[in-house]
CSV table of C-alpha atoms in Angstrom, one decimal:
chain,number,residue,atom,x,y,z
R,1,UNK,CA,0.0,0.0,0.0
R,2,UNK,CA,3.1,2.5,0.4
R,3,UNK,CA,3.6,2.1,-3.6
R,4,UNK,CA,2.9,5.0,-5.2
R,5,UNK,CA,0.9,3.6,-7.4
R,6,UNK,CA,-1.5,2.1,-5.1
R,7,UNK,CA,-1.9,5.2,-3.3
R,8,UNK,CA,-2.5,6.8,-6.6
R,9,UNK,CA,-5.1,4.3,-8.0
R,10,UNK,CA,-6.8,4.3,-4.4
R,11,UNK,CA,-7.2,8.2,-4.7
R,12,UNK,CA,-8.4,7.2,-8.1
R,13,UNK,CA,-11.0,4.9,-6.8
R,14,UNK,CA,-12.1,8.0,-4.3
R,15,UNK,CA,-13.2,10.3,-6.8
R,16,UNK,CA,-15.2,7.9,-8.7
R,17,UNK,CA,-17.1,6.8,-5.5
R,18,UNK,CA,-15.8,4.3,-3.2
R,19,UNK,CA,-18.4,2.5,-1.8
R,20,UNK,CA,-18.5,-0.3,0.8
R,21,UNK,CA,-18.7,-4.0,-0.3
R,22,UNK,CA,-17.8,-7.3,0.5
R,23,UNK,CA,-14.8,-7.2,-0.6
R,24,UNK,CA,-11.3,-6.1,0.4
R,25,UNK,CA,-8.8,-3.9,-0.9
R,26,UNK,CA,-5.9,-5.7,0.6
R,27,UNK,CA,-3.6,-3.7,2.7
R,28,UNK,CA,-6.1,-1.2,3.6
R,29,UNK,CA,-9.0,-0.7,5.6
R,30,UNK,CA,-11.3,-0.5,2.8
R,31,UNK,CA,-13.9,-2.8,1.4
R,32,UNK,CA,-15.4,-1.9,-1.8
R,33,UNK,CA,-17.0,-4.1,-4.3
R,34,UNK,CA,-15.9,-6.3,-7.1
R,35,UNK,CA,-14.5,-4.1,-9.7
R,36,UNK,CA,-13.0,-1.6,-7.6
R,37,UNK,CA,-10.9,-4.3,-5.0
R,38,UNK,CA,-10.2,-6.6,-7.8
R,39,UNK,CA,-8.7,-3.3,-9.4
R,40,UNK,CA,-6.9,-2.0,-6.5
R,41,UNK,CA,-5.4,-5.4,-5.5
R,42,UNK,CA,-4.0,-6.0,-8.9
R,43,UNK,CA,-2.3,-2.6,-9.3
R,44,UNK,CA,-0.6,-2.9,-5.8
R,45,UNK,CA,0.0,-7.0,-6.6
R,46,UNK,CA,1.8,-5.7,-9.7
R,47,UNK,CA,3.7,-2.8,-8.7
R,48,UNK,CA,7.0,-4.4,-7.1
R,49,UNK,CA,7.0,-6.7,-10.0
R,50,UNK,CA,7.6,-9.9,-7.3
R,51,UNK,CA,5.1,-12.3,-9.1
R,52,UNK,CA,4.7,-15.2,-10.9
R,53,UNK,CA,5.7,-16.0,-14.5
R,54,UNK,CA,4.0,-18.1,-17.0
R,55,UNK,CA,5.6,-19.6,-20.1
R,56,UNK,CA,2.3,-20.0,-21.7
R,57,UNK,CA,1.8,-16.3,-21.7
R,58,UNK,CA,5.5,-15.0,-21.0
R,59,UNK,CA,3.5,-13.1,-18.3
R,60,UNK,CA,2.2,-12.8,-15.1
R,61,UNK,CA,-0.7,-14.9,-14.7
R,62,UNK,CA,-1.7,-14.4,-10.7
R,63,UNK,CA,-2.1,-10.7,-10.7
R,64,UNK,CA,-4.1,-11.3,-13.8
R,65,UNK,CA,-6.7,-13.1,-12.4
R,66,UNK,CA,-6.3,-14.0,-8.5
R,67,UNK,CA,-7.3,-10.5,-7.4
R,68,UNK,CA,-10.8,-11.6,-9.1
R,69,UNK,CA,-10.7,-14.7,-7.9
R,70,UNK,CA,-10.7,-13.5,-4.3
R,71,UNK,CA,-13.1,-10.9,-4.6
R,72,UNK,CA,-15.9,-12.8,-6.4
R,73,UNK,CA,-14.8,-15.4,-3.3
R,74,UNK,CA,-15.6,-13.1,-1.4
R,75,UNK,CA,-18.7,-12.0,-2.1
R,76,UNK,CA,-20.0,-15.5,-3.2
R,77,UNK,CA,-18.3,-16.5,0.1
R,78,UNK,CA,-16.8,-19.3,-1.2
R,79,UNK,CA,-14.9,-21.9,0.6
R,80,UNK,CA,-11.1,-22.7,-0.3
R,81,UNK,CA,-12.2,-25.7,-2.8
R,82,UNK,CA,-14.5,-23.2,-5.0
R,83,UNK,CA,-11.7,-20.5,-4.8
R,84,UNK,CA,-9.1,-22.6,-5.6
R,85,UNK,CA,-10.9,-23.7,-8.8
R,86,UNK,CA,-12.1,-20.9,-10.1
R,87,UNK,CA,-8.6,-19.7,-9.9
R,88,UNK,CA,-7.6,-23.3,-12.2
R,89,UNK,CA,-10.2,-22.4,-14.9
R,90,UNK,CA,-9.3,-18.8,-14.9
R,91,UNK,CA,-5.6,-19.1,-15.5
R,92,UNK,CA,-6.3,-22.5,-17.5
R,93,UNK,CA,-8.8,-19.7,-20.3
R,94,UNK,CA,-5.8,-17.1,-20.3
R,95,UNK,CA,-3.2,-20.2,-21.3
R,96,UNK,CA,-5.4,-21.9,-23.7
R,97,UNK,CA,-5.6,-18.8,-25.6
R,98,UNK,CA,-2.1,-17.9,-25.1
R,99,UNK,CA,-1.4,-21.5,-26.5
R,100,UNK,CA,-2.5,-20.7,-30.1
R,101,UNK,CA,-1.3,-17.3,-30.1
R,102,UNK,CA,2.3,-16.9,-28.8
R,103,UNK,CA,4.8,-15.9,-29.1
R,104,UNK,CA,3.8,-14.1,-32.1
R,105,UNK,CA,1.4,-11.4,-29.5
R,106,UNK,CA,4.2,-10.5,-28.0
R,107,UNK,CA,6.5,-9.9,-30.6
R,108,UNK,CA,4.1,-7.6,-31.8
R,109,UNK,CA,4.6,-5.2,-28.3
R,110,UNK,CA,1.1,-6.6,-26.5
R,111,UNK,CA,1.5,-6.8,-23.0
R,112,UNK,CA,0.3,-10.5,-22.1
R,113,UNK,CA,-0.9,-10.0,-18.6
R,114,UNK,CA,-3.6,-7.5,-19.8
R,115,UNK,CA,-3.9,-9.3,-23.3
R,116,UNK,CA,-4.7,-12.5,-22.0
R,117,UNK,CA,-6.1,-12.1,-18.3
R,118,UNK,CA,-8.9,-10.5,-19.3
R,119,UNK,CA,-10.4,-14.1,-20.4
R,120,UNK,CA,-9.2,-15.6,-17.2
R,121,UNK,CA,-10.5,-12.7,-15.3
R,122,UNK,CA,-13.9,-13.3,-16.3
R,123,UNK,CA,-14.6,-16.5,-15.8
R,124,UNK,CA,-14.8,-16.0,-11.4
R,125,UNK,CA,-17.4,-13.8,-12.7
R,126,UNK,CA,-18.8,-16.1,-14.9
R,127,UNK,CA,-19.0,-18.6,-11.8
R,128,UNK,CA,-20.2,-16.4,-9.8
R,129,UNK,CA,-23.3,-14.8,-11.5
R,130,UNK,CA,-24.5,-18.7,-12.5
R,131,UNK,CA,-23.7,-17.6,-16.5
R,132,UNK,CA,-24.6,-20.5,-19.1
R,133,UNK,CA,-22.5,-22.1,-21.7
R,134,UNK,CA,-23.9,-19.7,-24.2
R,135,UNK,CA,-23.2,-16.5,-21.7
R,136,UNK,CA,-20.1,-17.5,-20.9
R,137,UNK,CA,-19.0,-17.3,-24.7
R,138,UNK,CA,-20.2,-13.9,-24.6
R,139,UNK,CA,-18.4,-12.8,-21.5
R,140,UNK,CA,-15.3,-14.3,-23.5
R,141,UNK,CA,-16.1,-12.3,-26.9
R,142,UNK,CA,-17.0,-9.0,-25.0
R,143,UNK,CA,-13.4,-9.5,-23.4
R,144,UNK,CA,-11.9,-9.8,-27.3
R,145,UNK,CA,-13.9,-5.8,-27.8
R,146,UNK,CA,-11.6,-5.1,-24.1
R,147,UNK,CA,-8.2,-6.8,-24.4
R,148,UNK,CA,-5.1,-4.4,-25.0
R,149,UNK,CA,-1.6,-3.4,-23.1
R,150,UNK,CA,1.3,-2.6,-24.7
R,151,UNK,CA,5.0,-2.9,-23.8
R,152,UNK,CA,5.7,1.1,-24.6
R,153,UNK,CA,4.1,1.7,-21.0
R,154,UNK,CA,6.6,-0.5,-19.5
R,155,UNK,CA,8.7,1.6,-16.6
R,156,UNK,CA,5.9,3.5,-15.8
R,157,UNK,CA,3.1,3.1,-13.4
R,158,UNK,CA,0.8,1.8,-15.9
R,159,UNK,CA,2.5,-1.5,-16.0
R,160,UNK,CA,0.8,-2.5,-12.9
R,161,UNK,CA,-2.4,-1.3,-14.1
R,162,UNK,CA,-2.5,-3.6,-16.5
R,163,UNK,CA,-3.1,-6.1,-14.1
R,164,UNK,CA,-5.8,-4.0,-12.0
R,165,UNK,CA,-7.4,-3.2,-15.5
R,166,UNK,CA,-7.4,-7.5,-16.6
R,167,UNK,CA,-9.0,-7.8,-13.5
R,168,UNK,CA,-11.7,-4.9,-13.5
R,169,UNK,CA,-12.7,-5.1,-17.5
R,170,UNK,CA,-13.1,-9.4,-16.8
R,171,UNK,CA,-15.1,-9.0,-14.0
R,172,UNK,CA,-16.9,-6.2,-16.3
R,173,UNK,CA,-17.1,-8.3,-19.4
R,174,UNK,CA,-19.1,-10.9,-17.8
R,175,UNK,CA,-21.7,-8.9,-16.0
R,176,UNK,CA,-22.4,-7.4,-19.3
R,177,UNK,CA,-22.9,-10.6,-20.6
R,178,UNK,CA,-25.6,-11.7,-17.7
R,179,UNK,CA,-27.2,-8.6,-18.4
R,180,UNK,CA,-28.2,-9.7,-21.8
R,181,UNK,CA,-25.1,-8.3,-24.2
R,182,UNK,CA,-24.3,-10.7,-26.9
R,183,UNK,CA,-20.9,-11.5,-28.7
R,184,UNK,CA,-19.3,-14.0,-31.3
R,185,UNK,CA,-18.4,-17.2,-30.1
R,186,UNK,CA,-15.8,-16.7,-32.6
R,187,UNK,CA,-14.3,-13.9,-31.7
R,188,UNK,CA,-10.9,-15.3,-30.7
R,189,UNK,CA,-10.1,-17.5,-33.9
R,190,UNK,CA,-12.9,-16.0,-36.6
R,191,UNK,CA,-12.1,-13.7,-39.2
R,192,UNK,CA,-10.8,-10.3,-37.8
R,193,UNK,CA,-10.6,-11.7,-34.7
R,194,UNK,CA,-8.3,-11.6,-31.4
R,195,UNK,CA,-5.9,-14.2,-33.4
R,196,UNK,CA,-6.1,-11.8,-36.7
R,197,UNK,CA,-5.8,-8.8,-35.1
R,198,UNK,CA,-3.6,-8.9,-32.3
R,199,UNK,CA,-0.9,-11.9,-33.7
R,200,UNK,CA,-1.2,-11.2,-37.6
R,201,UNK,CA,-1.8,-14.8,-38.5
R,202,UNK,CA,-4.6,-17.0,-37.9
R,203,UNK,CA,-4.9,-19.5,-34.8
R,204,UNK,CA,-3.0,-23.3,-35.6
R,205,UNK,CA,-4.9,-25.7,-33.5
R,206,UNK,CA,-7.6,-26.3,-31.1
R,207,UNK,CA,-8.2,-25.5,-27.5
R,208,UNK,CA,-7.8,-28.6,-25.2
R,209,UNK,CA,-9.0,-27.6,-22.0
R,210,UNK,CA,-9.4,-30.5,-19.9
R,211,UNK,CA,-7.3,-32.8,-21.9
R,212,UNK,CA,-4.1,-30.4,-21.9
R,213,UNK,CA,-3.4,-28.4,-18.5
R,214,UNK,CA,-1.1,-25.8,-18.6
R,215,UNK,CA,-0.8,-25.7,-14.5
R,216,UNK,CA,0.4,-29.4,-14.4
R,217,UNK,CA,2.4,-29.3,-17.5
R,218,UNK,CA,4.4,-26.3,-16.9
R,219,UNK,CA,3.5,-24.5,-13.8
R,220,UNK,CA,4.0,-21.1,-12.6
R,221,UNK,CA,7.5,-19.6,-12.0
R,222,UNK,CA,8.1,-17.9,-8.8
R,223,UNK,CA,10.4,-14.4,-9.0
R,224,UNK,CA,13.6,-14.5,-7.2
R,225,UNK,CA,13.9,-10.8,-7.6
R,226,UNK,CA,11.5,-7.8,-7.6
R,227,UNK,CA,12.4,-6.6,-11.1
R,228,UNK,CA,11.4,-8.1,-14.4
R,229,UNK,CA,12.3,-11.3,-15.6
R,230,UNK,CA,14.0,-10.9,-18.3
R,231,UNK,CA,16.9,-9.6,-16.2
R,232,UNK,CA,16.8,-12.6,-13.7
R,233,UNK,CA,19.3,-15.5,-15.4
R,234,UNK,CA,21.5,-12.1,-15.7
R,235,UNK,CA,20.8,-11.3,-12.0
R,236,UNK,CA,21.7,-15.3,-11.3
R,237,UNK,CA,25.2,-15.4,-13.1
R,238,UNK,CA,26.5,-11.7,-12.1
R,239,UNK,CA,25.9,-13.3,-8.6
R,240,UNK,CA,27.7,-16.4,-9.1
R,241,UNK,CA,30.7,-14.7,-10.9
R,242,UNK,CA,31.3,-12.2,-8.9
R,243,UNK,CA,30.7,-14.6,-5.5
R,244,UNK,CA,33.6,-16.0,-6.9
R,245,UNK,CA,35.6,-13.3,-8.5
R,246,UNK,CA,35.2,-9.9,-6.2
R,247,UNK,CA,35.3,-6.9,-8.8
R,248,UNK,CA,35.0,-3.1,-8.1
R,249,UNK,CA,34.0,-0.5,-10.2
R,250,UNK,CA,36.8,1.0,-10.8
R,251,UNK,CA,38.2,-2.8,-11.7
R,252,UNK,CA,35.7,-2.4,-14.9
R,253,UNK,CA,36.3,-0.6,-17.8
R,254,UNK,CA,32.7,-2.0,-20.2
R,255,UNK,CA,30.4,-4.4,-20.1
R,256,UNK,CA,29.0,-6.0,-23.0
R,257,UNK,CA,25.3,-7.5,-22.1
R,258,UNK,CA,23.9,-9.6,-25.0
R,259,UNK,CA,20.0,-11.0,-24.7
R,260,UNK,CA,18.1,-13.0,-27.1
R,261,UNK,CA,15.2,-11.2,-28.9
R,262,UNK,CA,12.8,-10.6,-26.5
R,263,UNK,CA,15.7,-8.2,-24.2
R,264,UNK,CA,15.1,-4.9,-25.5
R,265,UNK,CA,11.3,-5.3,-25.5
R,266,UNK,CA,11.1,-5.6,-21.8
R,267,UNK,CA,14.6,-3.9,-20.5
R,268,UNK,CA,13.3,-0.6,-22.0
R,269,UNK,CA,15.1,1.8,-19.4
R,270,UNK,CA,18.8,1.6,-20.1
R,271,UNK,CA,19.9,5.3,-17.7
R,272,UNK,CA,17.1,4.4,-15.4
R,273,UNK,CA,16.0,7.9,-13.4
R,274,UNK,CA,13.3,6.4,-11.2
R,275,UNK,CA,12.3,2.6,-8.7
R,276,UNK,CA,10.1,2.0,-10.9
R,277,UNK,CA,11.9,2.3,-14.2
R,278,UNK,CA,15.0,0.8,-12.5
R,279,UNK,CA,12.7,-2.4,-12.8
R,280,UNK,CA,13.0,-2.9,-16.6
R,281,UNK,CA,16.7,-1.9,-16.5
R,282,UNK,CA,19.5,-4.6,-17.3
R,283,UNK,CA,22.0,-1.7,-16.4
R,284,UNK,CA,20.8,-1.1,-13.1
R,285,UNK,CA,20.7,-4.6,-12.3
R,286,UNK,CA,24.0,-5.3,-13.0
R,287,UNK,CA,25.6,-1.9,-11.6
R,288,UNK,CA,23.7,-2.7,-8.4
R,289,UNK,CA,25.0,-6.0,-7.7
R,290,UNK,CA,28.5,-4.6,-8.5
R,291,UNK,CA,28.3,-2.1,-6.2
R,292,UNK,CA,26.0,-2.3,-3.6
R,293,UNK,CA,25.4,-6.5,-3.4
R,294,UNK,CA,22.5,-8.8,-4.1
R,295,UNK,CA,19.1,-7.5,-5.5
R,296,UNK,CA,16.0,-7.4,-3.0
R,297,UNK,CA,13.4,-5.3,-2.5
R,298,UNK,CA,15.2,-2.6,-0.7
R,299,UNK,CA,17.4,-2.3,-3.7
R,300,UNK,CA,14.3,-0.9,-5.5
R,301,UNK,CA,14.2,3.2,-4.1
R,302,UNK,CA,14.6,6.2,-6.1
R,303,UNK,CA,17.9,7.3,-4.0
R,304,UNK,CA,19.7,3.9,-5.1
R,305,UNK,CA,19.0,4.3,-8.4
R,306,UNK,CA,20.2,7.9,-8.3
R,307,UNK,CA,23.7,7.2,-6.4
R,308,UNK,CA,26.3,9.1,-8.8
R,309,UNK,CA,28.6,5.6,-8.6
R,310,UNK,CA,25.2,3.1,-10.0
R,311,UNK,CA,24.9,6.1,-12.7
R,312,UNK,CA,28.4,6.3,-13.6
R,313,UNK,CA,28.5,2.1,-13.9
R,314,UNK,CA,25.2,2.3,-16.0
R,315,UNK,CA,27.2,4.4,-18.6
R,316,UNK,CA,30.0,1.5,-19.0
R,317,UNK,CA,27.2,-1.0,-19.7
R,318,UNK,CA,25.8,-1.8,-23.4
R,319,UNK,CA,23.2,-4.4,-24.1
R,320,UNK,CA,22.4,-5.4,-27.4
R,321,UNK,CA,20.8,-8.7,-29.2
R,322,UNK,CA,23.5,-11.5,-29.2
R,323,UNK,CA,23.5,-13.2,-33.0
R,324,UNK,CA,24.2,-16.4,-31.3
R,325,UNK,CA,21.3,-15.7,-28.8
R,326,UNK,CA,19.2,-14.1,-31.8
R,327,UNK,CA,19.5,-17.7,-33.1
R,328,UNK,CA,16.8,-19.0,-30.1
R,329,UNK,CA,13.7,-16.9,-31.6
R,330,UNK,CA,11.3,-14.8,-29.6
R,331,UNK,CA,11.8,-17.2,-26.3
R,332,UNK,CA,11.1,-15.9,-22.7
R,333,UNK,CA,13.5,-17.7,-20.5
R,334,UNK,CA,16.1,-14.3,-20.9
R,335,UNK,CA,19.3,-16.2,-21.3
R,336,UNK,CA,22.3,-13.7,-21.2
R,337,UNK,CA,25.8,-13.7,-22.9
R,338,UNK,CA,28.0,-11.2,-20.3
């Protein structure tokens, strides 16, 4: 709740209106209803960037959907097992989709977690409100008219708003849809469609929900560092080499940082001025180990990023795309030639 982005999308959710509900904006005293606390709790689950990681999505699929999750939980007051799988069938939509569409969405600068999670945000609301097969479908084609974020808003505070908005606009989407409003039940793989539109080519394959599940297949993976991921397996071997090797800064004279494809579209802030763009910053990651020791979420604060030595250190530092890495494709495991 001390982010300033939470504080700023609370003040937000004052001016609107804030009324009382059932359900909790975590961190605060405050209860509101579903849309607002499932968009407060995924802005402030977002922020730090300290979440899970999908493979399916090369995204974050909890702060996508959970903060729905728990509030239509808690305003259905549902017990752990109903929770628990409405959570499964919510991330389960957002990978199935995902699936037949990536990685070619995100090479084309879509933010995932808002590009997909509407779909898994809805369905929670889709349990909850007792929607049919047929309104479900148009809960899921409403979300096709709703689904956006793009990668140009990363190192700002609207990064974690794409995960308050994925939760709000599902939630949204399928409320209009038990009110009556109607979509195509084609709108993800039909002509001009989410496929068409958002990847460029149309959808190879079939969804196989309940035969193929993404959770037991592949799992989440859990953040070892509060920054994004494509700087962790960079984060991992600057550790181990200089655990071994002690450098200073005045030891280096450059360092040459080369990523695979996907690098520069997520480590957009190479002379990072702020926490939050520090976040999306190989530089700082690596100047920061250097000098003041192992990433954690103290590390994260405007005055670190500032210090005239992590500035001067940033400068020495180039990243570029590898040709050898190039070689990979659009993958999102971040592998790192130093």
């Amino acid at each position: 709740m001390n982010a300033p982005v939470s504080k700023n999308i609370l003040n937000y959710l004052k001016k609107e209106g804030l009324k009382e509900g059932p359900c909790r904006l975590f961190g605060t005293s405050y209860s509101s209803g579903l849309k607002e606390a499932s968009l407060f709790n995924g802005v402030s689950s977002h922020c730090m960037d300290f979440d899970d990681v999908s493979w399916a999505t090369i995204g974050h699929p909890s702060v996508s959907v959970a903060p729905s999750v728990f509030a239509c939980a808690q305003k259905g007051k549902w017990n752990g097992k109903q929770t628990l799988l409405a959570y499964v069938l919510a991330v389960e939509s957002m990978h199935q989709i995902a699936r037949l569409t990536m990685p070619q969405l995100s090479e084309r600068g879509w933010h995932t977690t808002l590009a997909y999670g509407v779909f898994g945000a809805a369905v929670p609301a889709v349990r909850l409100l007792g929607l049919n097969e047929d309104e479900c479908a148009n809960a899921l084609g409403i979300a096709v008219s709703r689904a956006g974020g793009v990668r140009a808003n990363f190192g700002t505070q609207t990064k974690a708003l794409h995960a308050g908005l994925s939760n709000r606009i599902g939630i949204d989407c399928a409320e209009m849809a038990a009110c009556g409003i109607n979509a195509s039940h084609n709108a993800v793989e039909g002509a001009d469609g989410f496929a068409l539109c958002f990847t460029g080519e149309a959808i190879k394959g079939e969804v196989d929900i309940g035969e193929f599940w993404d959770l037991h297949e592949n799992g989440l993976v859990i953040k070892r560092y509060p920054c994004c991921s494509g700087t962790h397996p960079t984060n991992d071997v600057w550790d181990e080499f200089l655990s071994a090797h002690p450098l200073k800064a005045e030891d280096i004279d450059h360092i040459e940082a080369g990523v695979s494809l996907l690098g520069p579209k997520e480590m957009t802030c190479h002379l990072p001025q702020n926490a939050v763009q520090a976040k999306f910053s190989l530089e700082f990651a690596l100047a920061y180990r250097l000098i003041f020791g192992k990433l954690s979420l103290s590390s994260f604060t405007d005055q670190n990023v500032l210090a005239p030595e992590i500035q001067a250190m940033m400068k020495k530092i180039k990243m570029e795309v590898s040709p050898e890495l190039a070689k990979l494709g659009f993958i999102g495991t971040a592998p790192i030639r130093l």
